[in-house]
Short mmCIF file of N, CA and C in Angstrom, two decimals:
data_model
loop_
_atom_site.label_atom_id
_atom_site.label_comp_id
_atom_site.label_asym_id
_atom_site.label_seq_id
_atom_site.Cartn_x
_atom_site.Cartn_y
_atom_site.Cartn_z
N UNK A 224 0.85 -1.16 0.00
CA UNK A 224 0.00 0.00 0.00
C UNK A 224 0.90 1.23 0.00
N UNK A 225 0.56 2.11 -0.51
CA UNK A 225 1.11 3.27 -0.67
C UNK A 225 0.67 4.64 -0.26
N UNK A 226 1.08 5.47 0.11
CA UNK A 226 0.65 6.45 1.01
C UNK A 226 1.10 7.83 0.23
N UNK A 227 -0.21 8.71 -0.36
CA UNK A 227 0.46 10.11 -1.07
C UNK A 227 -0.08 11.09 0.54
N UNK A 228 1.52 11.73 0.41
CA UNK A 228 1.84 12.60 1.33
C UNK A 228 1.74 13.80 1.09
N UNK A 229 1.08 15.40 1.28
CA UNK A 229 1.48 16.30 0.72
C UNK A 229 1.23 17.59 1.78
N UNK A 230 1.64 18.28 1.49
CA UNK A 230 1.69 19.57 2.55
C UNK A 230 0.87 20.05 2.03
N UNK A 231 -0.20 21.22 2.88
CA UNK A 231 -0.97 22.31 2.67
C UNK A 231 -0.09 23.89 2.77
N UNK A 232 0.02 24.27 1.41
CA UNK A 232 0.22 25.70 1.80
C UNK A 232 0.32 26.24 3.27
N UNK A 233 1.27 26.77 3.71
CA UNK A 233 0.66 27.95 4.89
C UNK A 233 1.15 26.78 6.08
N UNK A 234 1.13 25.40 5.96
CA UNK A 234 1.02 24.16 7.50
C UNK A 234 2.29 24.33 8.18
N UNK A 235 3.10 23.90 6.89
CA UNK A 235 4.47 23.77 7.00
C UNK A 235 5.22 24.96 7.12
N UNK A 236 6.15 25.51 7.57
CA UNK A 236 6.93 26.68 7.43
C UNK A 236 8.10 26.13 7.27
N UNK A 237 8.93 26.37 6.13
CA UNK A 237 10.02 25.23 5.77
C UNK A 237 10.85 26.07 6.59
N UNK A 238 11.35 28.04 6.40
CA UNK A 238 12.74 27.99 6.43
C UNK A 238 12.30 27.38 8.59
N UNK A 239 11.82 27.48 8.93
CA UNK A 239 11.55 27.27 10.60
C UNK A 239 12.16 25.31 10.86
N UNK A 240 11.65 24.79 9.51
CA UNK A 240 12.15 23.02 9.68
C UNK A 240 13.94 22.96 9.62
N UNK A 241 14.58 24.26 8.87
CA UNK A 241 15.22 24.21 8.03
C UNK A 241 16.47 24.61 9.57
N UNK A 242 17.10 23.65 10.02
CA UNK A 242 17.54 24.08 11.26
C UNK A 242 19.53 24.35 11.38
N UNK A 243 19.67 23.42 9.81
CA UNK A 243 21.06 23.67 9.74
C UNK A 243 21.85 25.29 9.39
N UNK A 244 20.76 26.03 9.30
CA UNK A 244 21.03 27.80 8.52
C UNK A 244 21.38 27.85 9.74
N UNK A 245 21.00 27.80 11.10
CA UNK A 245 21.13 28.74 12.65
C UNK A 245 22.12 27.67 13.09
N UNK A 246 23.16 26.82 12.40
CA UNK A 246 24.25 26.17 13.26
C UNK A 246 25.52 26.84 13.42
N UNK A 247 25.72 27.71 12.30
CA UNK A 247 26.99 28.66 12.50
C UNK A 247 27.85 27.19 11.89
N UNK A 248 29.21 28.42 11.66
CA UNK A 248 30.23 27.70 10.89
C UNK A 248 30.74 26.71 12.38
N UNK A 249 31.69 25.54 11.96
CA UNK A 249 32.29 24.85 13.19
C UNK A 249 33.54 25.80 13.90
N UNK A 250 33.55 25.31 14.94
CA UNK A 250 34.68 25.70 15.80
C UNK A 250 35.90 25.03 15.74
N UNK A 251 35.93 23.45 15.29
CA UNK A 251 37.69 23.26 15.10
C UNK A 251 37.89 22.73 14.01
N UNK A 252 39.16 22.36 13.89
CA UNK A 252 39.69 22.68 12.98
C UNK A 252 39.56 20.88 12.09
N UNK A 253 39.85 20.77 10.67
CA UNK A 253 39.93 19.34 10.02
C UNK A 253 40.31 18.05 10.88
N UNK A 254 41.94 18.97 11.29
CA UNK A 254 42.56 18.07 12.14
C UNK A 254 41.32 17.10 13.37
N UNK A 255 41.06 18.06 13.76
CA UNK A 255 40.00 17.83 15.01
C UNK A 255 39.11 16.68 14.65
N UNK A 256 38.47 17.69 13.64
CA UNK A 256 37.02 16.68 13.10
C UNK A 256 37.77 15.09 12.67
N UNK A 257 38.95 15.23 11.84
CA UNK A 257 39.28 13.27 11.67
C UNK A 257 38.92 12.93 13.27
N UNK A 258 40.11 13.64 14.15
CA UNK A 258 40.65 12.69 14.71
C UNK A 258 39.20 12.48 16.01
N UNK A 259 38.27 13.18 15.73
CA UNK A 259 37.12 13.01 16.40
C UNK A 259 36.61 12.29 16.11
N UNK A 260 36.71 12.16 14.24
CA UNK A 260 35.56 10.90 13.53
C UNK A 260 36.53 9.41 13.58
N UNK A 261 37.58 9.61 14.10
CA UNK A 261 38.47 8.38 14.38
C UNK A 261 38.00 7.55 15.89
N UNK A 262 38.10 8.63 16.53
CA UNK A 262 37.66 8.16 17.62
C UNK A 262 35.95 7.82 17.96
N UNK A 263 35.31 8.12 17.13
CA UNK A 263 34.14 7.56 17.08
C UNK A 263 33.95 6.28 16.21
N UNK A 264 34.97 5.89 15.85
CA UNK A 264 35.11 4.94 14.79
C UNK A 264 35.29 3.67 15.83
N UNK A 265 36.23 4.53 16.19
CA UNK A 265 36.95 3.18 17.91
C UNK A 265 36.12 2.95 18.45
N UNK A 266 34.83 3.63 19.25
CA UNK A 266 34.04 3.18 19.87
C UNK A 266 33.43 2.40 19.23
N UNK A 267 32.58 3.21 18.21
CA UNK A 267 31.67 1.60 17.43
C UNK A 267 32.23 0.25 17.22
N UNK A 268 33.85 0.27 17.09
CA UNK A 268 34.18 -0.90 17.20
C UNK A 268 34.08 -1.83 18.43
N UNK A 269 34.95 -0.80 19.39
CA UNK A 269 34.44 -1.55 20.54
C UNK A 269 33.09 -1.75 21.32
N UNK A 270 32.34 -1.15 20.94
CA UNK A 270 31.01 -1.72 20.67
C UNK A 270 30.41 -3.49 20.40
N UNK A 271 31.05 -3.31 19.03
CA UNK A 271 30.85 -4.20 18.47
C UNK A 271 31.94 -5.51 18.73
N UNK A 272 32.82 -4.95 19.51
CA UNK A 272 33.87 -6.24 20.08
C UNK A 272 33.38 -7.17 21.11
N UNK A 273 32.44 -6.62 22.03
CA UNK A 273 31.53 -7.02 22.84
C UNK A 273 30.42 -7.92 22.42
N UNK A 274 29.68 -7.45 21.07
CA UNK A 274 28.55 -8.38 20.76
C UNK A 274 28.65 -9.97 20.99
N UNK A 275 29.67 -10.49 19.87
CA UNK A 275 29.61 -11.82 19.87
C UNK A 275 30.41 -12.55 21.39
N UNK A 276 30.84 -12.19 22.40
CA UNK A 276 30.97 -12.38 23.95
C UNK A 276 29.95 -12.36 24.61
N UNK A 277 28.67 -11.47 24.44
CA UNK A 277 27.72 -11.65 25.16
C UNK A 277 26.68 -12.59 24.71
N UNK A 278 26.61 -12.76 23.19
CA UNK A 278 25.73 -13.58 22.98
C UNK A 278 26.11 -15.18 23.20
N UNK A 279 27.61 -15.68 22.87
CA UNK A 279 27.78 -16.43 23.70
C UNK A 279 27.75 -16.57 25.04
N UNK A 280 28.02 -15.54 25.81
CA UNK A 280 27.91 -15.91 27.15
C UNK A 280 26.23 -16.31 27.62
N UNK A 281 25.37 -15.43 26.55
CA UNK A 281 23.89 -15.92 26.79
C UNK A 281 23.12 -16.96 26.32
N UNK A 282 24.09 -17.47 25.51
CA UNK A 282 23.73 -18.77 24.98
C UNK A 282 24.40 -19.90 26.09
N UNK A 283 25.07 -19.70 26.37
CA UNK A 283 25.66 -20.59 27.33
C UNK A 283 25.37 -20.37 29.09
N UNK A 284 24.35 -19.51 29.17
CA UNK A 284 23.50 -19.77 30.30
C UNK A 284 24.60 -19.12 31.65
N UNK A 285 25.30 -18.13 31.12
CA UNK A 285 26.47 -17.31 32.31
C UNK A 285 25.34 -16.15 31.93
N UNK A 286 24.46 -15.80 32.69
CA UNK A 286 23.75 -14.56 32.63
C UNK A 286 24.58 -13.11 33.48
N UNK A 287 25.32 -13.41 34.41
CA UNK A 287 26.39 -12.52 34.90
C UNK A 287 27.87 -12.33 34.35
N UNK A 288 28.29 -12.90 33.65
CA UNK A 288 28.95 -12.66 32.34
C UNK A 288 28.76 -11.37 31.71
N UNK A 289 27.10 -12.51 31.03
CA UNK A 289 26.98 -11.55 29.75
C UNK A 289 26.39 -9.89 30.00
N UNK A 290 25.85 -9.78 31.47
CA UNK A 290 25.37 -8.89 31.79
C UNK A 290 26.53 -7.73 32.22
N UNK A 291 27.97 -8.16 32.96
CA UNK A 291 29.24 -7.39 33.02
C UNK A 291 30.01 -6.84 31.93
N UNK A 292 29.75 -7.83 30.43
CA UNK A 292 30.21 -7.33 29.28
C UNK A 292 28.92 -6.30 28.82
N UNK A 293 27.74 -6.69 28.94
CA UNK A 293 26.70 -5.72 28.66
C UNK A 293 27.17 -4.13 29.00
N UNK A 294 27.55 -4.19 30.10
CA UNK A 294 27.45 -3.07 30.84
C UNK A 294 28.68 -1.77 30.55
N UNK A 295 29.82 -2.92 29.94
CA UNK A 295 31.24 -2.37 29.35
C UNK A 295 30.54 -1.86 28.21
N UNK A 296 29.96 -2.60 27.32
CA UNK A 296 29.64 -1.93 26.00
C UNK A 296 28.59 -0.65 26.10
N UNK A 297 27.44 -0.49 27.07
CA UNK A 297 26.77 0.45 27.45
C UNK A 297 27.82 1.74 27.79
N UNK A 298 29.10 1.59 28.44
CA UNK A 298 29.84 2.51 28.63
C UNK A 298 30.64 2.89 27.48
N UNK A 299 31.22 2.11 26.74
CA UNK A 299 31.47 2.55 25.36
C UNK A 299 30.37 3.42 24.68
N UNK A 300 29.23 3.18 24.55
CA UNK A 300 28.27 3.51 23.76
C UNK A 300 27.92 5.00 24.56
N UNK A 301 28.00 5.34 26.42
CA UNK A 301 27.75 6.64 26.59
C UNK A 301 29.10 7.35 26.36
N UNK A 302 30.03 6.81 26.45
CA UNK A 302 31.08 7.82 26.17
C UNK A 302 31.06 8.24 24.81
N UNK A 303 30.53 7.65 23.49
CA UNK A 303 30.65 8.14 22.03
C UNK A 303 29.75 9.06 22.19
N UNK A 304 28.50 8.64 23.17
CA UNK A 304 27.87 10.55 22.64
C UNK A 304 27.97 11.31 23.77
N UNK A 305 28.85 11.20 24.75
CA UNK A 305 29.38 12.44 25.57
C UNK A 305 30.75 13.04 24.59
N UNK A 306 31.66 12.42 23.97
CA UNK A 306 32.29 13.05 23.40
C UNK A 306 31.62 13.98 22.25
N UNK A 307 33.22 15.01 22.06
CA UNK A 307 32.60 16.14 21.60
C UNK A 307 34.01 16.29 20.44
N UNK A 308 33.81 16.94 19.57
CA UNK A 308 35.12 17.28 18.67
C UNK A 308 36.22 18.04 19.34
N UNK A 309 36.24 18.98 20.68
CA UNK A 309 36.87 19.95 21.05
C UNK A 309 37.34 19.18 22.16
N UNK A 310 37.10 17.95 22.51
CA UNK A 310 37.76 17.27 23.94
C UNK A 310 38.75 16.36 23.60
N UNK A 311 39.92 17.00 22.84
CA UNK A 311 41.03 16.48 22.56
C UNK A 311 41.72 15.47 23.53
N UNK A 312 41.54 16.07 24.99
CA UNK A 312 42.01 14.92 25.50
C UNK A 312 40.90 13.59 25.70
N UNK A 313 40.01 13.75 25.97
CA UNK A 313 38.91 12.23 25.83
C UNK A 313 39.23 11.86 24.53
N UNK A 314 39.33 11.96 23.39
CA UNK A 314 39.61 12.12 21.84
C UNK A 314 41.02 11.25 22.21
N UNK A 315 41.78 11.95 22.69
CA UNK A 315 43.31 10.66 22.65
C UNK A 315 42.64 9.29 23.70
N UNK A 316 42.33 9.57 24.51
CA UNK A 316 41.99 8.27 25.74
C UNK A 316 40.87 7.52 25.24
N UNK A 317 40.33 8.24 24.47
CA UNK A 317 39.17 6.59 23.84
C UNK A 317 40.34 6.32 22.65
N UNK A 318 40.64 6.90 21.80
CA UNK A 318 41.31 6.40 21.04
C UNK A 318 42.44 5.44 21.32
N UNK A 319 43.55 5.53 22.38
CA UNK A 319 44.45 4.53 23.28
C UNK A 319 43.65 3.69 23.66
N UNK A 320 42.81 3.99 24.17
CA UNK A 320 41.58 2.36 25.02
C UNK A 320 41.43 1.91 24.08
N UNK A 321 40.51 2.22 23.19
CA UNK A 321 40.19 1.39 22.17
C UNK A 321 41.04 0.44 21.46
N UNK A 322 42.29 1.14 21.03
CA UNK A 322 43.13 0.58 20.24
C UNK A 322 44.10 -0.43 21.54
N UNK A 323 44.20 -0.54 22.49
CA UNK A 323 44.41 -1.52 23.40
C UNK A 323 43.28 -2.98 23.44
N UNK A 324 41.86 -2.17 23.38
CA UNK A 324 40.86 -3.15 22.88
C UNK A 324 41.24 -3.84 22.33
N UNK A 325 41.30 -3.40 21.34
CA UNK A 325 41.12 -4.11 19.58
C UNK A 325 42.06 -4.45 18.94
N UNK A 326 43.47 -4.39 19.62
CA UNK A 326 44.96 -4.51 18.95
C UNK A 326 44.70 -6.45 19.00
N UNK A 327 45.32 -6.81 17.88
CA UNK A 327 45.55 -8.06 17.85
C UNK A 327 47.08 -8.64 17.75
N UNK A 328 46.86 -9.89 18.48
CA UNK A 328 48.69 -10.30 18.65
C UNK A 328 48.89 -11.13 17.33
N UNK A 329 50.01 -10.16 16.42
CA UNK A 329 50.07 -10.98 15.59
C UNK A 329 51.67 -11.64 15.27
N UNK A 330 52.48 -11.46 16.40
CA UNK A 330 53.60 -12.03 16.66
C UNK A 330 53.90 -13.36 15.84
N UNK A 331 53.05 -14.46 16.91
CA UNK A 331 52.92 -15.74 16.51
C UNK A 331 52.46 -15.70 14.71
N UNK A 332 51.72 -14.73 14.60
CA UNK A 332 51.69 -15.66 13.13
C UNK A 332 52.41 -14.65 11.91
N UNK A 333 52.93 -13.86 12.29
CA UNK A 333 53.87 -13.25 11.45
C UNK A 333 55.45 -14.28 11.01
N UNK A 334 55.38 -15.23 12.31
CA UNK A 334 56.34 -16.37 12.13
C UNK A 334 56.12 -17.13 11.52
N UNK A 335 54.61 -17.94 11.66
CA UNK A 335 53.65 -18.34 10.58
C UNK A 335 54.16 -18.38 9.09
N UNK A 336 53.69 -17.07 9.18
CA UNK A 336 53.85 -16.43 7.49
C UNK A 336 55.24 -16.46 6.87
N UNK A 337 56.45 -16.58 7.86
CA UNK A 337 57.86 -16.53 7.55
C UNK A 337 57.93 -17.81 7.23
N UNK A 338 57.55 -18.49 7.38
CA UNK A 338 57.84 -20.34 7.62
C UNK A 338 57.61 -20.51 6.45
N UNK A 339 56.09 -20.36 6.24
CA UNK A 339 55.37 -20.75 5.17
C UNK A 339 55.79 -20.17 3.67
N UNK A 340 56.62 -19.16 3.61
CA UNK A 340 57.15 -18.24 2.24
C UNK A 340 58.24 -18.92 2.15
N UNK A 341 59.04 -20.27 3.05
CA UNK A 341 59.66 -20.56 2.69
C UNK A 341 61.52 -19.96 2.52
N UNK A 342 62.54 -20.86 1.94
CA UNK A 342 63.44 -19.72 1.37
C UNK A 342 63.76 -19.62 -0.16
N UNK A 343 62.47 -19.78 -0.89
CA UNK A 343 62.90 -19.63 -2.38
C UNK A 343 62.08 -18.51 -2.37
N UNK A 344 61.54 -17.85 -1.79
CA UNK A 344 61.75 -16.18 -2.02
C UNK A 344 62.74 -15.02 -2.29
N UNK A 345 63.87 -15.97 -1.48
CA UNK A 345 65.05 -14.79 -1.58
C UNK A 345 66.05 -15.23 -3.04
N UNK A 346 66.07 -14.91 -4.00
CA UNK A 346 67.18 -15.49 -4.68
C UNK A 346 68.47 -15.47 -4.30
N UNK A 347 69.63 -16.54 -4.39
CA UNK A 347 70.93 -16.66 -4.17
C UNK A 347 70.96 -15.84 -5.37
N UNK A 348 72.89 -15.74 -5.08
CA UNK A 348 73.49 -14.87 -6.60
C UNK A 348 73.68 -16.24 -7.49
N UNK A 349 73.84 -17.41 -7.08
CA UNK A 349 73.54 -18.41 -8.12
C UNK A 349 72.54 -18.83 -8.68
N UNK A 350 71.23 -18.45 -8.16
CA UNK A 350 69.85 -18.81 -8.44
C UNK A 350 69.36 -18.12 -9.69
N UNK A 351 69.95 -16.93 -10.76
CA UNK A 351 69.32 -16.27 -11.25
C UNK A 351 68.24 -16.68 -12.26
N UNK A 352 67.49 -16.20 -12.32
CA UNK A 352 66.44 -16.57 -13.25
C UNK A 352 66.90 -16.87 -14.75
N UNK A 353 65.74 -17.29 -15.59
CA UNK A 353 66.20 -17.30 -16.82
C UNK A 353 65.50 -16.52 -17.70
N UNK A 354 66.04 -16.29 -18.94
CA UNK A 354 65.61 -14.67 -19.31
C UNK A 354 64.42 -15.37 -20.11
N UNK A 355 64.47 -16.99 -20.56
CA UNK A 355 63.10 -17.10 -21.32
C UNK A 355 62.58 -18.40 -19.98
N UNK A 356 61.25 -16.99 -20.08
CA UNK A 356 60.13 -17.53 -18.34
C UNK A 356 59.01 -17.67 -20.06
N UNK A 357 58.67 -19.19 -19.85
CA UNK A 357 57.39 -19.73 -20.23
C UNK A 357 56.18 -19.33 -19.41
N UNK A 358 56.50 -18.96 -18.02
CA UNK A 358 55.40 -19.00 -17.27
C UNK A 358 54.96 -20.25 -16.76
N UNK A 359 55.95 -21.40 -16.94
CA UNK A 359 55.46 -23.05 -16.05
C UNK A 359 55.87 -22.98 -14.97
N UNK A 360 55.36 -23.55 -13.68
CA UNK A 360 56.44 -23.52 -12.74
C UNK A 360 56.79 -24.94 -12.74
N UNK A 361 58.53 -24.77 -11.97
CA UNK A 361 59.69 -25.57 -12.69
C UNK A 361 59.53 -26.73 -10.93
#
């Protein structure tokens, strides 16, 4: 079903809807705004680092668990809209938390990845290639 919508002359007063004209230009500067929209970036993540912990923990019947991680992510979620673009320092400290959050150890498998490339990556000075490559491997 479909619904025609329309204004009456005179109902509406647009420039009065029209609320972005009375915001004034911003107060800081580019710099600011990234590193504000960075740090709002961090939260939603850590936000979302929480989800799949609680729903396991509620699937698995730890209701005080999932209710202590609940409560971490509720605090993530009021600190993104208490922050402000001009609170440079909350702006660095969610951004450090967060990224303490969310940092992953990738030590172990950066060794992984060394193992696995092998050492016919590196050519010897005797190894050189040959100038006619068919494209088979040999």
């Amino acid at each position: 079903m479909t619904w025609h919508v329309s204004y009456r002359f005179g109902v509406v007063d647009l420039p009065a809807v029209d609320v972005l004209t009375k915001l004034g230009k911003a107060s800081w500067s580019r710099t600011e705004a990234m590193a504000y929209e960075i740090a709002q970036e961090g939260v939603r993540q850590a936000i979302g680092f929480y989800a799949r912990p609680i729903e396991a923990e509620e699937a698995a019947a730890e209701p005080d668990a999932a209710a202590s991680r609940r409560t971490e992510q509720e605090a993530w979620a009021a600190r993104g809209q208490e922050l402000t673009p001009l609170d440079s320092r909350a702006i660095k400290r969610i951004r450090k938390e967060a990224d303490d959050l969310l940092i992953i150890d990738d030590e172990d498998d950066d060794e992984d990845e060394d193992d696995e490339a092998g050492a016919d990556d590196d050519l010897d000075e005797d190894d050189e290639e040959d100038d006619e490559d068919d494209g088979t491997l040999e």
